[in-house]
Amino acid sequence: MKLRLTIAALATVTAGAAAAQDCTAYTAESSFDLEEPEILAFYDCLKDQMAEGYGAEGDPVGSVYRDWAVTSTRPAVAGPHGERLLQTFANDIAADQYLQFAEEGFVMPAGSVLAKESITLSSQRGAARPGPLFIMTKLDPGAAPDTNDWLYAGVQPNGKVMNVQQSFCHDCHIAWDYRDMLAYPLEEVRIGQ
Ligand code: HEC
């Protein structure tokens, strides 16, 4: 018993040391304390791995979203999606309208897709790791009345499709029903603002 504990403790220490040397080491008490250079360093370190991972199983969004319009100047932390750095991409159909960050009076065109990549920050594990790719797709008018024709989806960092309960996502996004459920990136990082 004692021996096992010692080995476990040793493993933790070793993992900590390894993390400290690599570019994903994360020790901040709160993700909201992160400064821009640190955020950019995490993204730089993980961005290739993320795009490869989301596309690993050929997901139709996960394998192409990096070619779309980026909507923020850099990833940023927003409370509701957890301790995560977030960066959203908009496909051709969505980009014109989305990038206006309009407050009212529009419905996104059918075929719009927004893909939001995430980096999970865990001070417990001492590391930043790729998180899910969150996806919203606007369906044809009337196709999904419960969600204002949005389909919510997700892809894991290994490319596998997530099981997403529509109401889980929509019950929060409905807070922005005056702008077709869109939450938008934090104001300070919106492109062109
Ligand atoms: C508790 C609230 C909450 C829940 C639950 C939630 N979101 Fe979000 N979502 C947000 C916020 C806040 C943003 C904007 C954050 C940012 O990008 O800085 C956002 C942004 C997005 C975006 C970018 C488009 C936009 O709204 O600007 C997508 C795509 C998205 N969420 C998908 C999902 C999916 C899929 C789920 C369910 C698996 C989900 N969200 C669950 C709050 C939520």
JSON list of N, CA and C in Angstrom, two decimals, residues 130-184:
[
{"chain": "A", "resi": 130, "resn": "PRO", "atom": "N", "xyz": [-5.84, 20.43, -26.01]},
{"chain": "A", "resi": 130, "resn": "PRO", "atom": "CA", "xyz": [-6.94, 20.68, -26.93]},
{"chain": "A", "resi": 130, "resn": "PRO", "atom": "C", "xyz": [-8.26, 20.21, -26.32]},
{"chain": "A", "resi": 131, "resn": "GLY", "atom": "N", "xyz": [-9.30, 21.02, -26.43]},
{"chain": "A", "resi": 131, "resn": "GLY", "atom": "CA", "xyz": [-10.64, 20.65, -25.99]},
{"chain": "A", "resi": 131, "resn": "GLY", "atom": "C", "xyz": [-11.51, 20.40, -27.21]},
{"chain": "A", "resi": 132, "resn": "PRO", "atom": "N", "xyz": [-12.83, 20.27, -27.03]},
{"chain": "A", "resi": 132, "resn": "PRO", "atom": "CA", "xyz": [-13.70, 19.98, -28.17]},
{"chain": "A", "resi": 132, "resn": "PRO", "atom": "C", "xyz": [-13.77, 21.12, -29.18]},
{"chain": "A", "resi": 133, "resn": "LEU", "atom": "N", "xyz": [-14.16, 20.77, -30.40]},
{"chain": "A", "resi": 133, "resn": "LEU", "atom": "CA", "xyz": [-14.54, 21.75, -31.41]},
{"chain": "A", "resi": 133, "resn": "LEU", "atom": "C", "xyz": [-16.07, 21.85, -31.33]},
{"chain": "A", "resi": 134, "resn": "PHE", "atom": "N", "xyz": [-16.58, 23.02, -30.95]},
{"chain": "A", "resi": 134, "resn": "PHE", "atom": "CA", "xyz": [-18.03, 23.21, -30.82]},
{"chain": "A", "resi": 134, "resn": "PHE", "atom": "C", "xyz": [-18.57, 23.75, -32.15]},
{"chain": "A", "resi": 135, "resn": "ILE", "atom": "N", "xyz": [-19.70, 23.20, -32.60]},
{"chain": "A", "resi": 135, "resn": "ILE", "atom": "CA", "xyz": [-20.19, 23.55, -33.94]},
{"chain": "A", "resi": 135, "resn": "ILE", "atom": "C", "xyz": [-21.67, 23.93, -33.90]},
{"chain": "A", "resi": 136, "resn": "MET", "atom": "N", "xyz": [-22.02, 25.00, -34.61]},
{"chain": "A", "resi": 136, "resn": "MET", "atom": "CA", "xyz": [-23.43, 25.36, -34.81]},
{"chain": "A", "resi": 136, "resn": "MET", "atom": "C", "xyz": [-23.67, 25.47, -36.31]},
{"chain": "A", "resi": 137, "resn": "THR", "atom": "N", "xyz": [-24.70, 24.76, -36.79]},
{"chain": "A", "resi": 137, "resn": "THR", "atom": "CA", "xyz": [-25.05, 24.79, -38.22]},
{"chain": "A", "resi": 137, "resn": "THR", "atom": "C", "xyz": [-26.48, 25.27, -38.37]},
{"chain": "A", "resi": 138, "resn": "LYS", "atom": "N", "xyz": [-26.70, 26.26, -39.23]},
{"chain": "A", "resi": 138, "resn": "LYS", "atom": "CA", "xyz": [-28.06, 26.76, -39.46]},
{"chain": "A", "resi": 138, "resn": "LYS", "atom": "C", "xyz": [-28.72, 25.91, -40.54]},
{"chain": "A", "resi": 139, "resn": "LEU", "atom": "N", "xyz": [-29.83, 25.27, -40.16]},
{"chain": "A", "resi": 139, "resn": "LEU", "atom": "CA", "xyz": [-30.56, 24.39, -41.08]},
{"chain": "A", "resi": 139, "resn": "LEU", "atom": "C", "xyz": [-31.58, 25.21, -41.87]},
{"chain": "A", "resi": 140, "resn": "ASP", "atom": "N", "xyz": [-32.29, 24.53, -42.78]},
{"chain": "A", "resi": 140, "resn": "ASP", "atom": "CA", "xyz": [-33.33, 25.21, -43.55]},
{"chain": "A", "resi": 140, "resn": "ASP", "atom": "C", "xyz": [-34.44, 25.69, -42.62]},
{"chain": "A", "resi": 141, "resn": "PRO", "atom": "N", "xyz": [-35.14, 26.76, -43.02]},
{"chain": "A", "resi": 141, "resn": "PRO", "atom": "CA", "xyz": [-36.21, 27.29, -42.16]},
{"chain": "A", "resi": 141, "resn": "PRO", "atom": "C", "xyz": [-37.23, 26.19, -41.81]},
{"chain": "A", "resi": 142, "resn": "GLY", "atom": "N", "xyz": [-37.54, 26.05, -40.55]},
{"chain": "A", "resi": 142, "resn": "GLY", "atom": "CA", "xyz": [-38.53, 25.07, -40.09]},
{"chain": "A", "resi": 142, "resn": "GLY", "atom": "C", "xyz": [-37.98, 23.69, -39.80]},
{"chain": "A", "resi": 143, "resn": "ALA", "atom": "N", "xyz": [-36.71, 23.45, -40.08]},
{"chain": "A", "resi": 143, "resn": "ALA", "atom": "CA", "xyz": [-36.14, 22.10, -39.92]},
{"chain": "A", "resi": 143, "resn": "ALA", "atom": "C", "xyz": [-35.99, 21.69, -38.45]},
{"chain": "A", "resi": 144, "resn": "ALA", "atom": "N", "xyz": [-35.75, 22.65, -37.58]},
{"chain": "A", "resi": 144, "resn": "ALA", "atom": "CA", "xyz": [-35.57, 22.32, -36.15]},
{"chain": "A", "resi": 144, "resn": "ALA", "atom": "C", "xyz": [-36.17, 23.44, -35.30]},
{"chain": "A", "resi": 145, "resn": "PRO", "atom": "N", "xyz": [-37.52, 23.45, -35.21]},
{"chain": "A", "resi": 145, "resn": "PRO", "atom": "CA", "xyz": [-38.21, 24.56, -34.54]},
{"chain": "A", "resi": 145, "resn": "PRO", "atom": "C", "xyz": [-37.78, 24.77, -33.09]},
{"chain": "A", "resi": 146, "resn": "ASP", "atom": "N", "xyz": [-37.38, 23.70, -32.39]},
{"chain": "A", "resi": 146, "resn": "ASP", "atom": "CA", "xyz": [-37.03, 23.83, -30.97]},
{"chain": "A", "resi": 146, "resn": "ASP", "atom": "C", "xyz": [-35.75, 24.63, -30.75]},
{"chain": "A", "resi": 147, "resn": "THR", "atom": "N", "xyz": [-34.93, 24.71, -31.77]},
{"chain": "A", "resi": 147, "resn": "THR", "atom": "CA", "xyz": [-33.63, 25.39, -31.60]},
{"chain": "A", "resi": 147, "resn": "THR", "atom": "C", "xyz": [-33.45, 26.53, -32.61]},
{"chain": "A", "resi": 148, "resn": "ASN", "atom": "N", "xyz": [-34.58, 27.07, -33.10]},
{"chain": "A", "resi": 148, "resn": "ASN", "atom": "CA", "xyz": [-34.48, 28.11, -34.13]},
{"chain": "A", "resi": 148, "resn": "ASN", "atom": "C", "xyz": [-33.65, 27.66, -35.33]},
{"chain": "A", "resi": 149, "resn": "ASP", "atom": "N", "xyz": [-33.79, 26.40, -35.66]},
{"chain": "A", "resi": 149, "resn": "ASP", "atom": "CA", "xyz": [-33.12, 25.82, -36.83]},
{"chain": "A", "resi": 149, "resn": "ASP", "atom": "C", "xyz": [-31.60, 25.74, -36.70]},
{"chain": "A", "resi": 150, "resn": "TRP", "atom": "N", "xyz": [-31.11, 25.82, -35.49]},
{"chain": "A", "resi": 150, "resn": "TRP", "atom": "CA", "xyz": [-29.68, 25.57, -35.28]},
{"chain": "A", "resi": 150, "resn": "TRP", "atom": "C", "xyz": [-29.48, 24.10, -34.91]},
{"chain": "A", "resi": 151, "resn": "LEU", "atom": "N", "xyz": [-28.44, 23.51, -35.46]},
{"chain": "A", "resi": 151, "resn": "LEU", "atom": "CA", "xyz": [-28.02, 22.17, -35.04]},
{"chain": "A", "resi": 151, "resn": "LEU", "atom": "C", "xyz": [-26.71, 22.33, -34.29]},
{"chain": "A", "resi": 152, "resn": "TYR", "atom": "N", "xyz": [-26.69, 21.87, -33.05]},
{"chain": "A", "resi": 152, "resn": "TYR", "atom": "CA", "xyz": [-25.49, 21.96, -32.22]},
{"chain": "A", "resi": 152, "resn": "TYR", "atom": "C", "xyz": [-24.73, 20.64, -32.32]},
{"chain": "A", "resi": 153, "resn": "ALA", "atom": "N", "xyz": [-23.42, 20.72, -32.44]},
{"chain": "A", "resi": 153, "resn": "ALA", "atom": "CA", "xyz": [-22.62, 19.50, -32.57]},
{"chain": "A", "resi": 153, "resn": "ALA", "atom": "C", "xyz": [-21.23, 19.73, -31.97]},
{"chain": "A", "resi": 154, "resn": "GLY", "atom": "N", "xyz": [-20.47, 18.65, -31.91]},
{"chain": "A", "resi": 154, "resn": "GLY", "atom": "CA", "xyz": [-19.12, 18.79, -31.38]},
{"chain": "A", "resi": 154, "resn": "GLY", "atom": "C", "xyz": [-18.21, 17.67, -31.86]},
{"chain": "A", "resi": 155, "resn": "VAL", "atom": "N", "xyz": [-16.93, 17.97, -31.95]},
{"chain": "A", "resi": 155, "resn": "VAL", "atom": "CA", "xyz": [-15.94, 16.97, -32.32]},
{"chain": "A", "resi": 155, "resn": "VAL", "atom": "C", "xyz": [-14.86, 16.95, -31.23]},
{"chain": "A", "resi": 156, "resn": "GLN", "atom": "N", "xyz": [-14.50, 15.75, -30.80]},
{"chain": "A", "resi": 156, "resn": "GLN", "atom": "CA", "xyz": [-13.48, 15.63, -29.77]},
{"chain": "A", "resi": 156, "resn": "GLN", "atom": "C", "xyz": [-12.09, 15.91, -30.36]},
{"chain": "A", "resi": 157, "resn": "PRO", "atom": "N", "xyz": [-11.12, 16.18, -29.49]},
{"chain": "A", "resi": 157, "resn": "PRO", "atom": "CA", "xyz": [-9.77, 16.47, -30.00]},
{"chain": "A", "resi": 157, "resn": "PRO", "atom": "C", "xyz": [-9.16, 15.32, -30.79]},
{"chain": "A", "resi": 158, "resn": "ASN", "atom": "N", "xyz": [-9.73, 14.11, -30.68]},
{"chain": "A", "resi": 158, "resn": "ASN", "atom": "CA", "xyz": [-9.23, 12.98, -31.47]},
{"chain": "A", "resi": 158, "resn": "ASN", "atom": "C", "xyz": [-10.05, 12.76, -32.75]},
{"chain": "A", "resi": 159, "resn": "GLY", "atom": "N", "xyz": [-10.95, 13.69, -33.04]},
{"chain": "A", "resi": 159, "resn": "GLY", "atom": "CA", "xyz": [-11.70, 13.62, -34.30]},
{"chain": "A", "resi": 159, "resn": "GLY", "atom": "C", "xyz": [-13.02, 12.89, -34.21]},
{"chain": "A", "resi": 160, "resn": "LYS", "atom": "N", "xyz": [-13.32, 12.30, -33.07]},
{"chain": "A", "resi": 160, "resn": "LYS", "atom": "CA", "xyz": [-14.58, 11.55, -32.92]},
{"chain": "A", "resi": 160, "resn": "LYS", "atom": "C", "xyz": [-15.73, 12.52, -32.65]},
{"chain": "A", "resi": 161, "resn": "VAL", "atom": "N", "xyz": [-16.87, 12.22, -33.26]},
{"chain": "A", "resi": 161, "resn": "VAL", "atom": "CA", "xyz": [-18.05, 13.07, -33.10]},
{"chain": "A", "resi": 161, "resn": "VAL", "atom": "C", "xyz": [-18.60, 12.92, -31.68]},
{"chain": "A", "resi": 162, "resn": "MET", "atom": "N", "xyz": [-18.96, 14.04, -31.06]},
{"chain": "A", "resi": 162, "resn": "MET", "atom": "CA", "xyz": [-19.52, 14.00, -29.71]},
{"chain": "A", "resi": 162, "resn": "MET", "atom": "C", "xyz": [-21.02, 13.81, -29.76]},
{"chain": "A", "resi": 163, "resn": "ASN", "atom": "N", "xyz": [-21.53, 13.20, -28.69]},
{"chain": "A", "resi": 163, "resn": "ASN", "atom": "CA", "xyz": [-22.96, 13.10, -28.52]},
{"chain": "A", "resi": 163, "resn": "ASN", "atom": "C", "xyz": [-23.46, 14.39, -27.88]},
{"chain": "A", "resi": 164, "resn": "VAL", "atom": "N", "xyz": [-24.19, 15.19, -28.61]},
{"chain": "A", "resi": 164, "resn": "VAL", "atom": "CA", "xyz": [-24.58, 16.49, -28.08]},
{"chain": "A", "resi": 164, "resn": "VAL", "atom": "C", "xyz": [-26.10, 16.54, -27.88]},
{"chain": "A", "resi": 165, "resn": "GLN", "atom": "N", "xyz": [-26.49, 16.89, -26.66]},
{"chain": "A", "resi": 165, "resn": "GLN", "atom": "CA", "xyz": [-27.91, 17.06, -26.38]},
{"chain": "A", "resi": 165, "resn": "GLN", "atom": "C", "xyz": [-28.28, 18.49, -26.79]},
{"chain": "A", "resi": 166, "resn": "GLN", "atom": "N", "xyz": [-29.19, 18.61, -27.75]},
{"chain": "A", "resi": 166, "resn": "GLN", "atom": "CA", "xyz": [-29.52, 19.92, -28.31]},
{"chain": "A", "resi": 166, "resn": "GLN", "atom": "C", "xyz": [-29.95, 20.91, -27.22]},
{"chain": "A", "resi": 167, "resn": "SER", "atom": "N", "xyz": [-30.77, 20.44, -26.28]},
{"chain": "A", "resi": 167, "resn": "SER", "atom": "CA", "xyz": [-31.30, 21.37, -25.28]},
{"chain": "A", "resi": 167, "resn": "SER", "atom": "C", "xyz": [-30.19, 21.89, -24.36]},
{"chain": "A", "resi": 168, "resn": "PHE", "atom": "N", "xyz": [-29.16, 21.06, -24.13]},
{"chain": "A", "resi": 168, "resn": "PHE", "atom": "CA", "xyz": [-28.06, 21.51, -23.26]},
{"chain": "A", "resi": 168, "resn": "PHE", "atom": "C", "xyz": [-27.42, 22.77, -23.83]},
{"chain": "A", "resi": 169, "resn": "CYS", "atom": "N", "xyz": [-27.13, 22.73, -25.10]},
{"chain": "A", "resi": 169, "resn": "CYS", "atom": "CA", "xyz": [-26.49, 23.88, -25.75]},
{"chain": "A", "resi": 169, "resn": "CYS", "atom": "C", "xyz": [-27.49, 25.04, -25.91]},
{"chain": "A", "resi": 170, "resn": "HIS", "atom": "N", "xyz": [-28.68, 24.69, -26.39]},
{"chain": "A", "resi": 170, "resn": "HIS", "atom": "CA", "xyz": [-29.63, 25.74, -26.74]},
{"chain": "A", "resi": 170, "resn": "HIS", "atom": "C", "xyz": [-30.14, 26.50, -25.52]},
{"chain": "A", "resi": 171, "resn": "ASP", "atom": "N", "xyz": [-30.32, 25.80, -24.40]},
{"chain": "A", "resi": 171, "resn": "ASP", "atom": "CA", "xyz": [-30.84, 26.47, -23.20]},
{"chain": "A", "resi": 171, "resn": "ASP", "atom": "C", "xyz": [-29.95, 27.61, -22.76]},
{"chain": "A", "resi": 172, "resn": "CYS", "atom": "N", "xyz": [-28.69, 27.55, -23.08]},
{"chain": "A", "resi": 172, "resn": "CYS", "atom": "CA", "xyz": [-27.79, 28.66, -22.77]},
{"chain": "A", "resi": 172, "resn": "CYS", "atom": "C", "xyz": [-27.76, 29.66, -23.93]},
{"chain": "A", "resi": 173, "resn": "HIS", "atom": "N", "xyz": [-27.65, 29.17, -25.16]},
{"chain": "A", "resi": 173, "resn": "HIS", "atom": "CA", "xyz": [-27.56, 30.09, -26.31]},
{"chain": "A", "resi": 173, "resn": "HIS", "atom": "C", "xyz": [-28.83, 30.91, -26.51]},
{"chain": "A", "resi": 174, "resn": "ILE", "atom": "N", "xyz": [-29.94, 30.45, -25.95]},
{"chain": "A", "resi": 174, "resn": "ILE", "atom": "CA", "xyz": [-31.20, 31.17, -26.10]},
{"chain": "A", "resi": 174, "resn": "ILE", "atom": "C", "xyz": [-31.12, 32.54, -25.42]},
{"chain": "A", "resi": 175, "resn": "ALA", "atom": "N", "xyz": [-30.15, 32.71, -24.54]},
{"chain": "A", "resi": 175, "resn": "ALA", "atom": "CA", "xyz": [-29.95, 34.02, -23.90]},
{"chain": "A", "resi": 175, "resn": "ALA", "atom": "C", "xyz": [-29.68, 35.10, -24.95]},
{"chain": "A", "resi": 176, "resn": "TRP", "atom": "N", "xyz": [-29.25, 34.70, -26.13]},
{"chain": "A", "resi": 176, "resn": "TRP", "atom": "CA", "xyz": [-28.95, 35.66, -27.19]},
{"chain": "A", "resi": 176, "resn": "TRP", "atom": "C", "xyz": [-29.98, 35.54, -28.33]},
{"chain": "A", "resi": 177, "resn": "ASP", "atom": "N", "xyz": [-31.25, 35.26, -27.98]},
{"chain": "A", "resi": 177, "resn": "ASP", "atom": "CA", "xyz": [-32.28, 35.04, -29.01]},
{"chain": "A", "resi": 177, "resn": "ASP", "atom": "C", "xyz": [-32.52, 36.29, -29.86]},
{"chain": "A", "resi": 178, "resn": "TYR", "atom": "N", "xyz": [-32.18, 37.47, -29.34]},
{"chain": "A", "resi": 178, "resn": "TYR", "atom": "CA", "xyz": [-32.37, 38.72, -30.10]},
{"chain": "A", "resi": 178, "resn": "TYR", "atom": "C", "xyz": [-31.34, 38.86, -31.22]},
{"chain": "A", "resi": 179, "resn": "ARG", "atom": "N", "xyz": [-30.31, 38.00, -31.22]},
{"chain": "A", "resi": 179, "resn": "ARG", "atom": "CA", "xyz": [-29.35, 38.03, -32.33]},
{"chain": "A", "resi": 179, "resn": "ARG", "atom": "C", "xyz": [-29.09, 36.61, -32.82]},
{"chain": "A", "resi": 180, "resn": "ASP", "atom": "N", "xyz": [-30.19, 35.91, -33.04]},
{"chain": "A", "resi": 180, "resn": "ASP", "atom": "CA", "xyz": [-30.19, 34.55, -33.59]},
{"chain": "A", "resi": 180, "resn": "ASP", "atom": "C", "xyz": [-29.26, 33.59, -32.83]},
{"chain": "A", "resi": 181, "resn": "MET", "atom": "N", "xyz": [-29.28, 33.68, -31.50]},
{"chain": "A", "resi": 181, "resn": "MET", "atom": "CA", "xyz": [-28.61, 32.72, -30.60]},
{"chain": "A", "resi": 181, "resn": "MET", "atom": "C", "xyz": [-27.08, 32.87, -30.56]},
{"chain": "A", "resi": 182, "resn": "LEU", "atom": "N", "xyz": [-26.56, 33.91, -31.21]},
{"chain": "A", "resi": 182, "resn": "LEU", "atom": "CA", "xyz": [-25.10, 34.01, -31.28]},
{"chain": "A", "resi": 182, "resn": "LEU", "atom": "C", "xyz": [-24.52, 34.75, -30.09]},
{"chain": "A", "resi": 183, "resn": "ALA", "atom": "N", "xyz": [-23.52, 34.16, -29.48]},
{"chain": "A", "resi": 183, "resn": "ALA", "atom": "CA", "xyz": [-22.90, 34.75, -28.28]},
{"chain": "A", "resi": 183, "resn": "ALA", "atom": "C", "xyz": [-21.74, 35.68, -28.64]},
{"chain": "A", "resi": 184, "resn": "TYR", "atom": "N", "xyz": [-21.07, 35.40, -29.74]},
{"chain": "A", "resi": 184, "resn": "TYR", "atom": "CA", "xyz": [-19.92, 36.18, -30.23]},
{"chain": "A", "resi": 184, "resn": "TYR", "atom": "C", "xyz": [-18.71, 36.08, -29.29]}
]
